Coordinates of N, CA and C and ligand atoms in Angstrom, one line a residue:
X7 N -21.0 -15.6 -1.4 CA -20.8 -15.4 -2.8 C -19.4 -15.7 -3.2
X8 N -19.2 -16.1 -4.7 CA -17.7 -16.4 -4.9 C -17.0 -14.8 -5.6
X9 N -16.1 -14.6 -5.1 CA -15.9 -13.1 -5.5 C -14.5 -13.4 -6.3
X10 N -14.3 -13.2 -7.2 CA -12.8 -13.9 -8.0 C -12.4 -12.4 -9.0
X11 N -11.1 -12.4 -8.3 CA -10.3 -11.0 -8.9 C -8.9 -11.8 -9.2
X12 N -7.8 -10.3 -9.6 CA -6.6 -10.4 -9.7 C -6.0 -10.0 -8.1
X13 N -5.5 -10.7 -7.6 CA -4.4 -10.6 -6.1 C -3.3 -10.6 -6.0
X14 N -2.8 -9.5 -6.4 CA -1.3 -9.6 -6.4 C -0.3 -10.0 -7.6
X15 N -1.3 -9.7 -8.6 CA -0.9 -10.6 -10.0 C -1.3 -11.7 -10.2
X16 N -2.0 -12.7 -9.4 CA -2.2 -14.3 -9.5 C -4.0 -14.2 -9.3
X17 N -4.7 -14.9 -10.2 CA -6.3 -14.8 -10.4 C -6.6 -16.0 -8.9
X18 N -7.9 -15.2 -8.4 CA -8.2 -15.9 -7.2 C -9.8 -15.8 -7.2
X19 N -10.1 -17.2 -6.6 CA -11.8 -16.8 -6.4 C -11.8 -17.7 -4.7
X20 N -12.5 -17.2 -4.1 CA -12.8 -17.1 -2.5 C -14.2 -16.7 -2.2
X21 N -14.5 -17.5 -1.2 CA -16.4 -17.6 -0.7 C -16.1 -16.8 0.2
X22 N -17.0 -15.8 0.3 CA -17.0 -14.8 1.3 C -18.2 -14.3 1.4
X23 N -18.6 -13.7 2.8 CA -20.1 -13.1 2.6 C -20.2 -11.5 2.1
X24 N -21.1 -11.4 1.4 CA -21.2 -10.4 0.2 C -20.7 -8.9 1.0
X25 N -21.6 -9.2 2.4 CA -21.4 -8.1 3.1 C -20.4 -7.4 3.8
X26 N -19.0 -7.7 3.2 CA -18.0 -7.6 4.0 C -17.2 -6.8 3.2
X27 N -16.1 -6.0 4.2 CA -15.2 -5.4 3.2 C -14.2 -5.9 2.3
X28 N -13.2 -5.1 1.6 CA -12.3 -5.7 1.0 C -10.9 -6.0 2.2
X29 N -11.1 -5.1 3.2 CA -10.0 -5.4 4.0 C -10.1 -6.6 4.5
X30 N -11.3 -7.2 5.0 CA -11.8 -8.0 5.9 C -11.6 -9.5 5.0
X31 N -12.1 -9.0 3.6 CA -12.0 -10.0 2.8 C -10.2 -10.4 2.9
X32 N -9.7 -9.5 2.5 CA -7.4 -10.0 2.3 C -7.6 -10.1 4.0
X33 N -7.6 -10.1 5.0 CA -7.7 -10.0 6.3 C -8.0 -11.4 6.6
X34 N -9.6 -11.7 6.7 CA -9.8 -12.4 7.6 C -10.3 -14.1 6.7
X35 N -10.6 -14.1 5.0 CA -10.4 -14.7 4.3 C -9.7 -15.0 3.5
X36 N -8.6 -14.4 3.1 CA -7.2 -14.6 2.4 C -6.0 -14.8 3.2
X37 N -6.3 -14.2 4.4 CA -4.8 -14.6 5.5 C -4.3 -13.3 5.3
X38 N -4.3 -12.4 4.4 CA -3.3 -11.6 4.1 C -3.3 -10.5 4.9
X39 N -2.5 -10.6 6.2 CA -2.1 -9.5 7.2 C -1.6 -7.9 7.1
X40 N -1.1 -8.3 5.7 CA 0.0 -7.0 6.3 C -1.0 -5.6 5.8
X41 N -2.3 -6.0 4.9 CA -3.0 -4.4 5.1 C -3.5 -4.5 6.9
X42 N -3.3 -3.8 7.2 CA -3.6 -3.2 8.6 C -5.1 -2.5 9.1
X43 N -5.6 -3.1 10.0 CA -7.2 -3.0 10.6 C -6.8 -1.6 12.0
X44 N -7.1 -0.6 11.2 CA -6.8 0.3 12.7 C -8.6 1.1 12.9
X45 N -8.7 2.2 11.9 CA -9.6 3.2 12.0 C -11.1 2.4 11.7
X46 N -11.4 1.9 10.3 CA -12.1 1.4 9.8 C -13.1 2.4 9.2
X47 N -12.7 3.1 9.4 CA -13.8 4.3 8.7 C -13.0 5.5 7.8
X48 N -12.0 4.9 7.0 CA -11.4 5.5 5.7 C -10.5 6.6 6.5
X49 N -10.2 7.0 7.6 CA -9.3 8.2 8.2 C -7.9 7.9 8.3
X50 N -7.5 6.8 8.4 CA -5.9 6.7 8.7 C -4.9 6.0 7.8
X51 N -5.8 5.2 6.8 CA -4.3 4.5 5.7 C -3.7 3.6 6.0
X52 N -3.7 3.1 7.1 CA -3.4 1.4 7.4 C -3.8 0.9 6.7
X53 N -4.7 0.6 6.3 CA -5.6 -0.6 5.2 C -5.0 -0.5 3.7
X54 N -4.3 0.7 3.1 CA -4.2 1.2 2.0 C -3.8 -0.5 1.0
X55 N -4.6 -0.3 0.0 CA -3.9 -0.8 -1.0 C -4.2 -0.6 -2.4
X56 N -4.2 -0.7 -3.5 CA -3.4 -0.4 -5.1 C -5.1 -1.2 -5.9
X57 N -5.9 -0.5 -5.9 CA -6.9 -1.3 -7.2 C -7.4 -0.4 -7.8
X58 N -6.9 -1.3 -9.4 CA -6.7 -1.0 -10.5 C -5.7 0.3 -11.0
X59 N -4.4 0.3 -9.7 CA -3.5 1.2 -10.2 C -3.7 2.5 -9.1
X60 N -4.6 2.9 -8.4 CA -5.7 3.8 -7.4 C -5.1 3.5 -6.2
X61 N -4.7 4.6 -5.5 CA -4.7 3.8 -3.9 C -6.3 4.4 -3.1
X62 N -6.5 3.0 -2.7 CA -7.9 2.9 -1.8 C -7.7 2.6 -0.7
X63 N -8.6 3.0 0.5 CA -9.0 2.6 1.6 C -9.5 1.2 1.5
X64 N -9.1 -0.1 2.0 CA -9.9 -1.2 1.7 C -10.8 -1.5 2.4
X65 N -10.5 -0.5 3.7 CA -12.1 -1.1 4.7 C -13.2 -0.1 4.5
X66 N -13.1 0.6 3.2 CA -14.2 1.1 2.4 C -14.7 0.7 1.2
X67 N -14.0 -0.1 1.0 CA -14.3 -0.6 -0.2 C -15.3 -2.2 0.3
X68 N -16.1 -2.3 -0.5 CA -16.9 -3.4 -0.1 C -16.6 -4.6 -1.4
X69 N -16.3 -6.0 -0.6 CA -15.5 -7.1 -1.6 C -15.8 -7.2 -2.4
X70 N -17.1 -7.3 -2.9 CA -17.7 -7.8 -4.3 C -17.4 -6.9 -5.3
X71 N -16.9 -5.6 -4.5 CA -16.9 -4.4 -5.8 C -15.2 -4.8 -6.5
X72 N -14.4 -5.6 -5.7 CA -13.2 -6.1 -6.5 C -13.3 -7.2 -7.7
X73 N -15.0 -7.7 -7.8 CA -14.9 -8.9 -8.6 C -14.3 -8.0 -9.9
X74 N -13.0 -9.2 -11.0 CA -12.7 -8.6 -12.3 C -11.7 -7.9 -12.2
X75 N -11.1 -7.4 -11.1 CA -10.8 -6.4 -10.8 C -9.1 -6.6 -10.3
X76 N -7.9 -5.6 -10.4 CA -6.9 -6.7 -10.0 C -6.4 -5.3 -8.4
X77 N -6.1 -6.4 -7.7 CA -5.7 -5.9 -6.7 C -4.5 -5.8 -6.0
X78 N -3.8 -4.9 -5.5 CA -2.2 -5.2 -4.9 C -2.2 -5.1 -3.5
X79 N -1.9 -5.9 -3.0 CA -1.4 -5.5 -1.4 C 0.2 -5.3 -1.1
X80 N 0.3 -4.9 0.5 CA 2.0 -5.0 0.5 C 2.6 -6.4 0.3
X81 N 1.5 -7.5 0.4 CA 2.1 -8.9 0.1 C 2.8 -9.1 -1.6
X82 N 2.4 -8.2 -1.9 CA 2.7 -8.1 -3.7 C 3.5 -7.1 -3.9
X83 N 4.2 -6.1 -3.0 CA 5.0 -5.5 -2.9 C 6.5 -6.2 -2.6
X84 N 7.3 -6.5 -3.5 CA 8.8 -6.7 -3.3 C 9.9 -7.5 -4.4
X85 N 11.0 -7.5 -4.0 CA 12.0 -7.8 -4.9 C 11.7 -8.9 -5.8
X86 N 12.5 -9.0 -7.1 CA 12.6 -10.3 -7.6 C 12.9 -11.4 -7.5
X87 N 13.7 -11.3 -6.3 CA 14.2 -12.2 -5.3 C 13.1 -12.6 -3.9
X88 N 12.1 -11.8 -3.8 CA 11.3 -12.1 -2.9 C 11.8 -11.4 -1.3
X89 N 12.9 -10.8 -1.6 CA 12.8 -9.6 -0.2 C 12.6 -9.0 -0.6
X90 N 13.0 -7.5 0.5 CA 12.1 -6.4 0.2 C 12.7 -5.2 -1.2
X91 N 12.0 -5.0 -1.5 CA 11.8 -3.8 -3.1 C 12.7 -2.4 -2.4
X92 N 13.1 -2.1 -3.6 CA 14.3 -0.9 -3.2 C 13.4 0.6 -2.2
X93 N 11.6 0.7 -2.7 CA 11.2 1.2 -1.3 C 11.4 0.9 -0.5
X94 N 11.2 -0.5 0.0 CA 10.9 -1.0 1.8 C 12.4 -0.8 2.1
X95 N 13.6 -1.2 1.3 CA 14.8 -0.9 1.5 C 15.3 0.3 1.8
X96 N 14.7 1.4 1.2 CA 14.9 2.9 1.6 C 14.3 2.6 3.0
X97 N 12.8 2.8 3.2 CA 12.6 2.5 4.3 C 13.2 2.4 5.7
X98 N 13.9 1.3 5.2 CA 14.9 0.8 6.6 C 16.1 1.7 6.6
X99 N 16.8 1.8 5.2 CA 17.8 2.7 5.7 C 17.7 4.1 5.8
X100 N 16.7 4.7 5.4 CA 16.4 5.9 6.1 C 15.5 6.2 7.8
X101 N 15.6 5.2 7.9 CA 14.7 5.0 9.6 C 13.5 5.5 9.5
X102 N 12.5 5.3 8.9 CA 11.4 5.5 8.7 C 10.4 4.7 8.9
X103 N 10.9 3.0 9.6 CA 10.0 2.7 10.7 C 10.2 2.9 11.7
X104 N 9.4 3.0 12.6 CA 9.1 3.0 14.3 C 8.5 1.5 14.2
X105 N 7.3 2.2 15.0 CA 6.8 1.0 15.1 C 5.9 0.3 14.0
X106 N 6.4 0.7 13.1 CA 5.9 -0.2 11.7 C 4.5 -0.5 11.4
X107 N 3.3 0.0 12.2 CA 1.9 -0.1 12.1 C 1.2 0.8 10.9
X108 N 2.0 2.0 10.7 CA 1.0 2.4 9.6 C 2.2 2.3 7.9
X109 N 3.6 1.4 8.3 CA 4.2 1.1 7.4 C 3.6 0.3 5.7
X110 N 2.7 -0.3 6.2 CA 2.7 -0.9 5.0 C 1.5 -0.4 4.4
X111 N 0.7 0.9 4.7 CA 0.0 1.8 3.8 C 1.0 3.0 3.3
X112 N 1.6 3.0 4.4 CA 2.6 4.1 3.8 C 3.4 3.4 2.1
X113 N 3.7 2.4 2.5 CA 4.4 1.8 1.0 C 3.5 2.0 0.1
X114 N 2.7 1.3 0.1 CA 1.4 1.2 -0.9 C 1.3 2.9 -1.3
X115 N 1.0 3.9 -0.9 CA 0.9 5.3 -1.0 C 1.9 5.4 -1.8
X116 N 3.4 5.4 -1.4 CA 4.6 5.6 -2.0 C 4.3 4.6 -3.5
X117 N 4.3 4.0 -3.4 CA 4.1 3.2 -5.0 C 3.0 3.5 -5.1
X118 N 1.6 3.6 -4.8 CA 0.7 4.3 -6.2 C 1.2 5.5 -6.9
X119 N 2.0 6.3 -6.0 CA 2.5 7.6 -6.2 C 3.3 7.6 -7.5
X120 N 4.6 7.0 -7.2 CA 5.5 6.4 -8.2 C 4.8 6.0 -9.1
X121 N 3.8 5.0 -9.4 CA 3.1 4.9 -10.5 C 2.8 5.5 -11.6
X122 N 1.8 6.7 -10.7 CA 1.3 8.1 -11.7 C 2.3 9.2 -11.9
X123 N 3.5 9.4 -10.7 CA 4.3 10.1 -11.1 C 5.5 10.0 -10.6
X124 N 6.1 9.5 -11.5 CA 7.4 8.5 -11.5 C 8.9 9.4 -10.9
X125 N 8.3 11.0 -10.8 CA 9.5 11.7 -10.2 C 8.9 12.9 -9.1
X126 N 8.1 12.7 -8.5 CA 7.2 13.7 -7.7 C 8.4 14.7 -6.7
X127 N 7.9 15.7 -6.4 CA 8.5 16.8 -5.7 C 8.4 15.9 -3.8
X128 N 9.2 17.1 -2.9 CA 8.7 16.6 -1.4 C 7.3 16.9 -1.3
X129 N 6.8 18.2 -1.9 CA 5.7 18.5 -1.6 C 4.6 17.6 -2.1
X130 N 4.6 17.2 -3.6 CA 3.7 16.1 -3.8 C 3.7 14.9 -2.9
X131 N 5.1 14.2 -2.4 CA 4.6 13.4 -1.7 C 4.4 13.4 -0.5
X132 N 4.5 14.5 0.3 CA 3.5 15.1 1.6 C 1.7 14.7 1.3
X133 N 1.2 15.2 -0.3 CA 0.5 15.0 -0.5 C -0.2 13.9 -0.6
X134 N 0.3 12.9 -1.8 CA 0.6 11.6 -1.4 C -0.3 10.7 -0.1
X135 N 0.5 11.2 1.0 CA 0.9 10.7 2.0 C -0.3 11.3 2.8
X136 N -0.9 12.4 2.2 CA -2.1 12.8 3.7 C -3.0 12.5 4.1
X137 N -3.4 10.8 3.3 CA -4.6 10.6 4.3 C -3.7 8.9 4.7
X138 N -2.6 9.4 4.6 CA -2.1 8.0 5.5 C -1.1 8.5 7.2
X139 N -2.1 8.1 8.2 CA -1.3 8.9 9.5 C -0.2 7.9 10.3
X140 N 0.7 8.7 10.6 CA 1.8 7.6 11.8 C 1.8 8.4 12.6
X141 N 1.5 7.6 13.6 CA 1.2 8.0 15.0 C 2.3 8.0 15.7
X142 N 3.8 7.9 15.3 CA 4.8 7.7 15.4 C 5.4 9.0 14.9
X143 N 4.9 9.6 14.6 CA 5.4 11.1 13.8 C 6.1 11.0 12.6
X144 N 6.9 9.4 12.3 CA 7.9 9.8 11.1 C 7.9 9.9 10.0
X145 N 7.3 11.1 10.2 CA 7.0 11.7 8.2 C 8.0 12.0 7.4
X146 N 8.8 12.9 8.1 CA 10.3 13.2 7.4 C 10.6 12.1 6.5
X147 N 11.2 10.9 7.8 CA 11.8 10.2 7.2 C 11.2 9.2 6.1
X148 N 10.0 9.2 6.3 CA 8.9 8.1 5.1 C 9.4 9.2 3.9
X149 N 8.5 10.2 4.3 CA 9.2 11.3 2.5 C 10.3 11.3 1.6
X150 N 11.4 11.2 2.9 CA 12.9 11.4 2.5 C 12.9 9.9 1.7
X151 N 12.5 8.7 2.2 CA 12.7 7.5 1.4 C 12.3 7.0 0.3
X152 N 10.7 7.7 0.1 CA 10.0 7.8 -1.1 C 10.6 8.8 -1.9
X153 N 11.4 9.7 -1.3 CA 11.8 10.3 -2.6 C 13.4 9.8 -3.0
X154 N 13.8 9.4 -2.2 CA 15.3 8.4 -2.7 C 14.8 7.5 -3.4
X155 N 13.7 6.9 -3.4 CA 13.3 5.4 -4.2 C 13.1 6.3 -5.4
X156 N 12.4 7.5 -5.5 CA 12.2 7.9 -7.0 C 12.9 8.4 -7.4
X157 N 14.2 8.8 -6.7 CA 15.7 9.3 -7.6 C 16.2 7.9 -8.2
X158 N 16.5 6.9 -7.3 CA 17.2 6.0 -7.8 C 16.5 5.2 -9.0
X159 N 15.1 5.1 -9.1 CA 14.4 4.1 -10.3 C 14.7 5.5 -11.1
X160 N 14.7 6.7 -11.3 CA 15.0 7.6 -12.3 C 16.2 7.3 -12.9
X161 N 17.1 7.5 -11.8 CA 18.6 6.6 -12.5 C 18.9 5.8 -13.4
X162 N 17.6 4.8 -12.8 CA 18.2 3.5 -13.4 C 17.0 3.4 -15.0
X163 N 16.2 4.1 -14.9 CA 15.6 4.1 -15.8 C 16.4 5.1 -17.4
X164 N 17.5 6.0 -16.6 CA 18.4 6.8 -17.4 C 18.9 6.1 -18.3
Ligands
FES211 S1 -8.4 1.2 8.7 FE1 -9.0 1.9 6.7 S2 -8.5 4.0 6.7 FE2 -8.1 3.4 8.7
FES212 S1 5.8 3.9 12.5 FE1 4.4 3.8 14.1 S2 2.5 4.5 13.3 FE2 3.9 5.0 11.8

Protein backbone atom coordinates (compact mmCIF):
# COMPACT_ATOMS: atom_id res chain seq x y z
CA UNK A 1 0.00 0.00 0.00
CA UNK A 2 1.21 3.65 -0.47
CA UNK A 3 1.33 5.11 3.11
CA UNK A 4 2.21 9.04 2.79
CA UNK A 5 2.71 11.09 6.06
CA UNK A 6 4.82 14.07 7.40
CA UNK A 7 8.76 12.69 7.99
CA UNK A 8 10.63 14.90 9.72
CA UNK A 9 8.85 17.88 8.45
CA UNK A 10 9.14 16.94 4.60
CA UNK A 11 5.68 15.06 3.13
CA UNK A 12 6.58 11.50 1.96
CA UNK A 13 4.70 8.62 0.35
CA UNK A 14 6.48 5.00 0.28
CA UNK A 15 5.05 1.37 -0.92
CA UNK A 16 5.30 -0.75 1.87
CA UNK A 17 3.45 -3.84 3.03
CA UNK A 18 0.39 -2.89 5.13
CA UNK A 19 1.64 -5.39 7.61
CA UNK A 20 4.53 -3.97 8.97
CA UNK A 21 5.55 -1.62 11.65
CA UNK A 22 6.32 1.92 11.75
CA UNK A 23 9.89 1.07 12.84
CA UNK A 24 10.33 -1.38 10.14
CA UNK A 25 8.79 1.01 7.86
CA UNK A 26 11.78 4.27 8.85
CA UNK A 27 14.12 1.16 9.16
CA UNK A 28 13.99 -1.12 6.56
CA UNK A 29 11.98 1.24 3.86
CA UNK A 30 13.11 4.64 4.39
CA UNK A 31 16.82 3.87 5.30
CA UNK A 32 16.39 5.69 8.36
CA UNK A 33 18.63 3.95 11.03
CA UNK A 34 19.02 5.81 13.85
CA UNK A 35 15.44 4.64 15.54
CA UNK A 36 16.98 1.51 16.92
CA UNK A 37 15.52 -2.37 16.52
CA UNK A 38 16.39 -3.96 19.97
CA UNK A 39 13.15 -5.41 22.15
CA UNK A 40 10.39 -5.15 19.58
CA UNK A 41 7.73 -5.59 21.93
CA UNK A 42 7.33 -1.89 23.29
CA UNK A 43 9.77 -2.63 26.67
CA UNK A 44 12.96 -0.66 26.00
CA UNK A 45 12.73 2.77 23.95
CA UNK A 46 15.26 2.27 21.35
CA UNK A 47 12.70 2.68 18.61
CA UNK A 48 11.29 5.85 20.41
CA UNK A 49 10.05 8.48 18.15
CA UNK A 50 7.75 11.90 18.27
CA UNK A 51 4.06 11.35 16.38
CA UNK A 52 1.98 13.94 16.39
CA UNK A 53 4.05 15.65 19.24
CA UNK A 54 3.57 11.89 21.59
CA UNK A 55 6.50 9.85 22.19
CA UNK A 56 5.73 6.28 20.75
CA UNK A 57 7.11 3.00 20.61
CA UNK A 58 7.50 2.58 16.76
CA UNK A 59 7.73 -1.14 16.68
CA UNK A 60 4.28 -0.86 18.04
CA UNK A 61 2.84 1.18 16.10
CA UNK A 62 1.75 -0.35 12.87
CA UNK A 63 2.63 1.94 9.43
CA UNK A 64 -0.49 2.64 7.94
CA UNK A 65 -1.60 4.05 11.24
CA UNK A 66 0.98 7.02 10.42
CA UNK A 67 -0.93 7.75 7.11
CA UNK A 68 -1.75 12.01 7.46
CA UNK A 69 0.07 11.90 10.22
CA UNK A 70 3.57 13.80 10.84
CA UNK A 71 6.28 12.02 12.19
CA UNK A 72 9.81 12.85 13.92
CA UNK A 73 12.75 10.66 14.14
CA UNK A 74 16.31 11.40 15.58
CA UNK A 75 17.11 12.00 11.85
CA UNK A 76 14.92 15.30 12.32
CA UNK A 77 16.51 15.97 15.44
CA UNK A 78 19.32 18.74 15.08
CA UNK A 79 20.87 22.17 14.56
CA UNK A 80 20.24 24.77 12.00
CA UNK A 81 23.34 24.14 10.78
CA UNK A 82 22.72 20.43 10.46
CA UNK A 83 24.87 19.21 13.46
CA UNK A 84 23.87 18.16 16.52
CA UNK A 85 20.97 20.39 18.61
CA UNK A 86 21.99 21.84 22.01
CA UNK A 87 20.42 18.24 23.51
CA UNK A 88 22.75 15.85 21.60
CA UNK A 89 25.39 18.60 22.63
CA UNK A 90 24.62 18.35 26.26
CA UNK A 91 24.69 14.80 25.62
CA UNK A 92 28.30 14.58 24.75
CA UNK A 93 29.37 17.00 27.22
CA UNK A 94 27.86 15.64 30.02
CA UNK A 95 29.02 11.87 29.14
CA UNK A 96 25.95 10.48 28.75
CA UNK A 97 26.84 8.25 25.98
CA UNK A 98 28.37 4.89 26.38
CA UNK A 99 27.79 2.93 24.00
CA UNK A 100 25.23 5.04 22.29
CA UNK A 101 22.44 2.13 21.55
CA UNK A 102 19.64 3.35 23.48
CA UNK A 103 20.90 7.10 22.74
CA UNK A 104 18.73 8.10 20.19
CA UNK A 105 15.38 7.12 22.09
CA UNK A 106 16.68 8.68 24.92
CA UNK A 107 16.85 12.11 22.76
CA UNK A 108 13.49 11.66 21.33
CA UNK A 109 12.11 11.11 25.19
CA UNK A 110 14.09 14.24 26.22
CA UNK A 111 12.36 16.43 23.46
CA UNK A 112 8.92 15.10 23.59
CA UNK A 113 9.44 16.05 27.21
CA UNK A 114 10.61 19.58 26.51
CA UNK A 115 7.78 19.85 24.31
CA UNK A 116 4.93 19.37 26.87
CA UNK A 117 7.02 20.72 29.50
CA UNK A 118 9.43 23.10 28.70
CA UNK A 119 11.00 23.21 32.39
CA UNK A 120 10.46 19.77 34.04
CA UNK A 121 11.89 18.83 37.52
CA UNK A 122 14.85 15.76 37.83
CA UNK A 123 12.02 13.81 38.97
CA UNK A 124 9.75 14.39 35.94
CA UNK A 125 12.40 13.52 33.78
CA UNK A 126 13.31 10.22 35.51
CA UNK A 127 9.81 9.83 34.57
CA UNK A 128 10.12 10.84 31.14
CA UNK A 129 12.72 8.44 30.71
CA UNK A 130 11.13 5.14 32.23
CA UNK A 131 10.17 3.27 29.60
CA UNK A 132 13.36 4.10 27.77
CA UNK A 133 16.36 1.46 29.29
CA UNK A 134 20.39 1.79 28.93
CA UNK A 135 21.90 -1.07 29.50
CA UNK A 136 24.81 0.98 30.07
CA UNK A 137 23.46 2.39 33.33
CA UNK A 138 23.88 6.12 32.40
CA UNK A 139 20.88 7.59 33.76
CA UNK A 140 22.51 10.23 35.84
CA UNK A 141 24.11 11.58 33.22
CA UNK A 142 21.16 11.43 30.36
CA UNK A 143 18.93 13.41 33.26
CA UNK A 144 21.68 15.81 34.13
CA UNK A 145 21.74 16.79 30.19
CA UNK A 146 18.12 16.90 29.60
CA UNK A 147 17.88 19.05 32.36
CA UNK A 148 20.89 21.49 31.27
CA UNK A 149 19.17 21.57 27.74
CA UNK A 150 15.94 22.76 29.58
CA UNK A 151 17.73 25.43 31.73
CA UNK A 152 19.59 26.78 28.82
CA UNK A 153 16.34 26.94 26.13
CA UNK A 154 14.68 28.63 29.41
CA UNK A 155 17.39 31.24 29.27
CA UNK A 156 17.34 31.86 26.09
CA UNK A 157 13.69 32.00 25.79
CA UNK A 158 14.13 34.79 28.91
S1 LIG B 1 12.45 -1.92 20.09
FE1 LIG B 1 10.60 -0.82 20.42
S2 LIG B 1 10.43 -0.63 22.58
FE2 LIG B 1 12.19 -1.91 22.28
S1 LIG C 1 24.58 4.09 26.37
FE1 LIG C 1 24.65 1.94 26.07
S2 LIG C 1 22.57 1.30 26.21
FE2 LIG C 1 22.58 3.34 26.89
Amino acid sequence: MLIQFTLNNQPVAVEAPSDITLLALLRDHLRLTGSKEACEVGECGACSVILDGELVNSCLVAAPQVSGRSVITIEGVRAPDGGPNDMQQNFISYGAVQCGFCIPGMIMAGEALLLKNPQPTRQQIRVALAGNLCRCTGYQQIVDAIEATAKSRARQRA
